[in-house]
Short mmCIF file of C-alpha atoms in Angstrom, two decimals:
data_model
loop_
_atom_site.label_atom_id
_atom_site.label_comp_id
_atom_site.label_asym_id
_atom_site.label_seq_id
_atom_site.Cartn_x
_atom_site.Cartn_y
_atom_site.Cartn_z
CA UNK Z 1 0.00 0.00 0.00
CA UNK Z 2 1.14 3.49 -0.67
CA UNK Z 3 -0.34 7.10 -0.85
CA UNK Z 4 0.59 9.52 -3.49
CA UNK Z 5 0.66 13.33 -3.63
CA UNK Z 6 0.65 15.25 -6.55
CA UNK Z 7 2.12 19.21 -6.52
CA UNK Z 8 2.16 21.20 -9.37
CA UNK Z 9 2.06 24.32 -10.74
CA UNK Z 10 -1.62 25.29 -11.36
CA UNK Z 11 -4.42 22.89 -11.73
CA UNK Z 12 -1.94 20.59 -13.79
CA UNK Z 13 -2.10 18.22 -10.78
CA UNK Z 14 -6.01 18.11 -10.76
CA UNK Z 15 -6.49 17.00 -14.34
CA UNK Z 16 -3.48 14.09 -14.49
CA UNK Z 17 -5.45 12.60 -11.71
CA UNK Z 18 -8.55 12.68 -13.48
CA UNK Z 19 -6.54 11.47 -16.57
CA UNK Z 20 -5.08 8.48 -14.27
CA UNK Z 21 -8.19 7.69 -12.99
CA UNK Z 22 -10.21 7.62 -16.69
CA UNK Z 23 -7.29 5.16 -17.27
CA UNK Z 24 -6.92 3.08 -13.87
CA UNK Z 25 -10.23 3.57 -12.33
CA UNK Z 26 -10.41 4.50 -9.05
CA UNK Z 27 -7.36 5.07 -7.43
CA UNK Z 28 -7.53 5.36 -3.67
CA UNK Z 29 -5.13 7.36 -1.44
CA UNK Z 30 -4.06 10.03 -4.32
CA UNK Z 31 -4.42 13.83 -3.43
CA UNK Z 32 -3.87 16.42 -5.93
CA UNK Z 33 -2.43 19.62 -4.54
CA UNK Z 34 -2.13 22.99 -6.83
CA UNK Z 35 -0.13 25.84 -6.10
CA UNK Z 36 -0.73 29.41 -7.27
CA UNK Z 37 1.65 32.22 -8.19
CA UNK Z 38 0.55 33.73 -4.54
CA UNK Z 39 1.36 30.94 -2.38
CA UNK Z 40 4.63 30.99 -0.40
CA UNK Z 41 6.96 27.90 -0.29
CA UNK Z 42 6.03 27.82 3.22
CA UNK Z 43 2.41 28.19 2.72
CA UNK Z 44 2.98 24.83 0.33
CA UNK Z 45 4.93 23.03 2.34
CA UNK Z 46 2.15 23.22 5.09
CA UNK Z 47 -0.46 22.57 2.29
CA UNK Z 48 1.84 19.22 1.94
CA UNK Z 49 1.80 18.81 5.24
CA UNK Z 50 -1.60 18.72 5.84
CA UNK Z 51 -2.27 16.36 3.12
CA UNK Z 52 0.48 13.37 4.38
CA UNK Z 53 -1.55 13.61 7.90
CA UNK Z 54 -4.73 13.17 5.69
CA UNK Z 55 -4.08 9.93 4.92
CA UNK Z 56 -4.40 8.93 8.58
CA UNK Z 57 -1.69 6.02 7.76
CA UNK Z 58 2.06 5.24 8.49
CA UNK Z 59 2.18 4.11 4.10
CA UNK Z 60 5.23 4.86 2.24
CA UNK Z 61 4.07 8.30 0.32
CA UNK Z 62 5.16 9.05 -3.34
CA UNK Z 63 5.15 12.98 -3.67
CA UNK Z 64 5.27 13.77 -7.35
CA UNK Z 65 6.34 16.86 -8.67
CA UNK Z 66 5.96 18.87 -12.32
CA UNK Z 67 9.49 20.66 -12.47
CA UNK Z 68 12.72 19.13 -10.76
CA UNK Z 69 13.79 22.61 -10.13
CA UNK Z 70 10.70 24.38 -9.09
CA UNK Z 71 9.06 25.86 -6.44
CA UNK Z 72 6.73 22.48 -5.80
CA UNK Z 73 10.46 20.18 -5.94
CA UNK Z 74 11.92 22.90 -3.61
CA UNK Z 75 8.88 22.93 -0.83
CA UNK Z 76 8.95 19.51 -1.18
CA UNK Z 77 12.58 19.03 -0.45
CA UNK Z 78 11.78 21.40 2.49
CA UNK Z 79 9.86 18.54 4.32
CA UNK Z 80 11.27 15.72 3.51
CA UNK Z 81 13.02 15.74 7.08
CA UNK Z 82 9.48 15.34 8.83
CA UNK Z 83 8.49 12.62 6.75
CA UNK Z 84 11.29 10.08 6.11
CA UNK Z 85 8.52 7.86 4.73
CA UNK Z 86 8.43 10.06 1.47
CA UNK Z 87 10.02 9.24 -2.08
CA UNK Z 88 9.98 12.57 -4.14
CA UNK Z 89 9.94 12.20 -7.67
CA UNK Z 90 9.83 14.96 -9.93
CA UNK Z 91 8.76 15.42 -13.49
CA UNK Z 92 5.45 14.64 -13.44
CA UNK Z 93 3.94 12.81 -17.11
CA UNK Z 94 0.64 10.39 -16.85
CA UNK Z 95 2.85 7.34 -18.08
CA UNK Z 96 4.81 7.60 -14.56
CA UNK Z 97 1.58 8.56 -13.09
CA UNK Z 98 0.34 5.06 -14.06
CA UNK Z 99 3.38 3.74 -13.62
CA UNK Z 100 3.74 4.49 -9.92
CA UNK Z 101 0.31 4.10 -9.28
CA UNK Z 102 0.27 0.82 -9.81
CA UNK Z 103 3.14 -0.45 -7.68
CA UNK Z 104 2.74 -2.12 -4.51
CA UNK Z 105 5.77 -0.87 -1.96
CA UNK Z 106 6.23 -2.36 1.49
CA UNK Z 107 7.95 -1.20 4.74
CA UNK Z 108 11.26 -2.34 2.67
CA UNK Z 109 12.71 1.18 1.77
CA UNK Z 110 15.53 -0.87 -0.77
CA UNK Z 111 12.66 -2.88 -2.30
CA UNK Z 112 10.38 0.67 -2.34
CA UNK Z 113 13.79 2.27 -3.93
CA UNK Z 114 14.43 -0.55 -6.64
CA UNK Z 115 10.75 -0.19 -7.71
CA UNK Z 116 10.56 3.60 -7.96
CA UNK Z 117 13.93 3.62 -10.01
CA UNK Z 118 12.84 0.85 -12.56
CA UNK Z 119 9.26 2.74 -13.35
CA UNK Z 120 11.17 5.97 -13.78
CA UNK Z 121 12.94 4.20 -16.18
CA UNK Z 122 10.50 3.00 -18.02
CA UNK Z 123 8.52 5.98 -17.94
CA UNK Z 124 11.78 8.20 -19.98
CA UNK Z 125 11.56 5.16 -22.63
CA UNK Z 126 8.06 5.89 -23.38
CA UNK Z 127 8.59 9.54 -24.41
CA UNK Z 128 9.52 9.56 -27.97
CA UNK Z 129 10.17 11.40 -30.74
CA UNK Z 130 7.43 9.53 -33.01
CA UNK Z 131 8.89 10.89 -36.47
CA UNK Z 132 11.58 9.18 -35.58
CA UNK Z 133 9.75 5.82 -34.82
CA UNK Z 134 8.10 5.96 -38.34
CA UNK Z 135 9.78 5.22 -41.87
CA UNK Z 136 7.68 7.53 -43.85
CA UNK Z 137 4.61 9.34 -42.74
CA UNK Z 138 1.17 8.17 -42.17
CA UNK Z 139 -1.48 9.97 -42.70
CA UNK Z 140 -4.73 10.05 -40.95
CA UNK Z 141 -8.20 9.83 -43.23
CA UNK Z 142 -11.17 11.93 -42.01
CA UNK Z 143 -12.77 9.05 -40.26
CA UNK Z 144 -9.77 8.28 -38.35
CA UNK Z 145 -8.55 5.23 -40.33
CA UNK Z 146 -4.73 5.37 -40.72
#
């Protein structure tokens, strides 16, 4: 079991959930957290805060964040003292959404570690530069049909 926070810039974090969710179903102990250009990093690293005690668990957490060098990664790095349960990750995409979502971590930190590194992984092999996957170009008719 795990819980998962999202943090992003704007309502980015809001509609990857729904996107996750449209693709996985429902997906239980995920919270998606915005932050707005008047927020202070302390005022979001409370908001984070108050969403780990939320869960109302002792769970490994996932915090997932948009930009690795951004105010979200930076507020998040700001807690990660109080909460040695966390695993930040940061560049936020719906295939490592899914990805991550979908793992089942333990109180094994290594295991939890070894799992988190091989769907990152996998997650930078799925984003491609499709001309590049394709010979010559296809073409898409009006209906759809390639």
């Amino acid at each position: 079991m795990k819980n998962i926070v999202l943090l992003t810039h704007g309502e980015f974090s809001k509609g990857i959930a729904q996107s996750c969710r449209f693709i996985l179903g429902e997906v239980q102990n995920l919270k998606a957290l915005s932050i707005t250009m008047d927020e202070s990093i302390a005022q979001t690293k409370q908001k984070l805060n108050d969403a780990i005690a939320s869960f109302e668990n002792d769970w490994p957490t996932i915090l997932i964040t948009d930009l690795p060098g951004g105010s979200t990664t930076q507020a998040a790095i700001g807690i990660m003292a109080e909460h040695p349960e966390i695993y930040l990750v940061s560049g936020l995409n719906l295939g490592l959404l899914v990805s991550l979502v979908m793992l089942e971590l333990t109180d094994d930190r290594e295991e939890n570690l070894r799992q988190i590194r091989t769907a990152l992984a996998e997650a930078r092999d799925t984003i491609i530069l499709v001309n590049d996957q394709q010979a010559e170009p296809v073409s898409i008719s009006d209906d759809g049909e390639l």
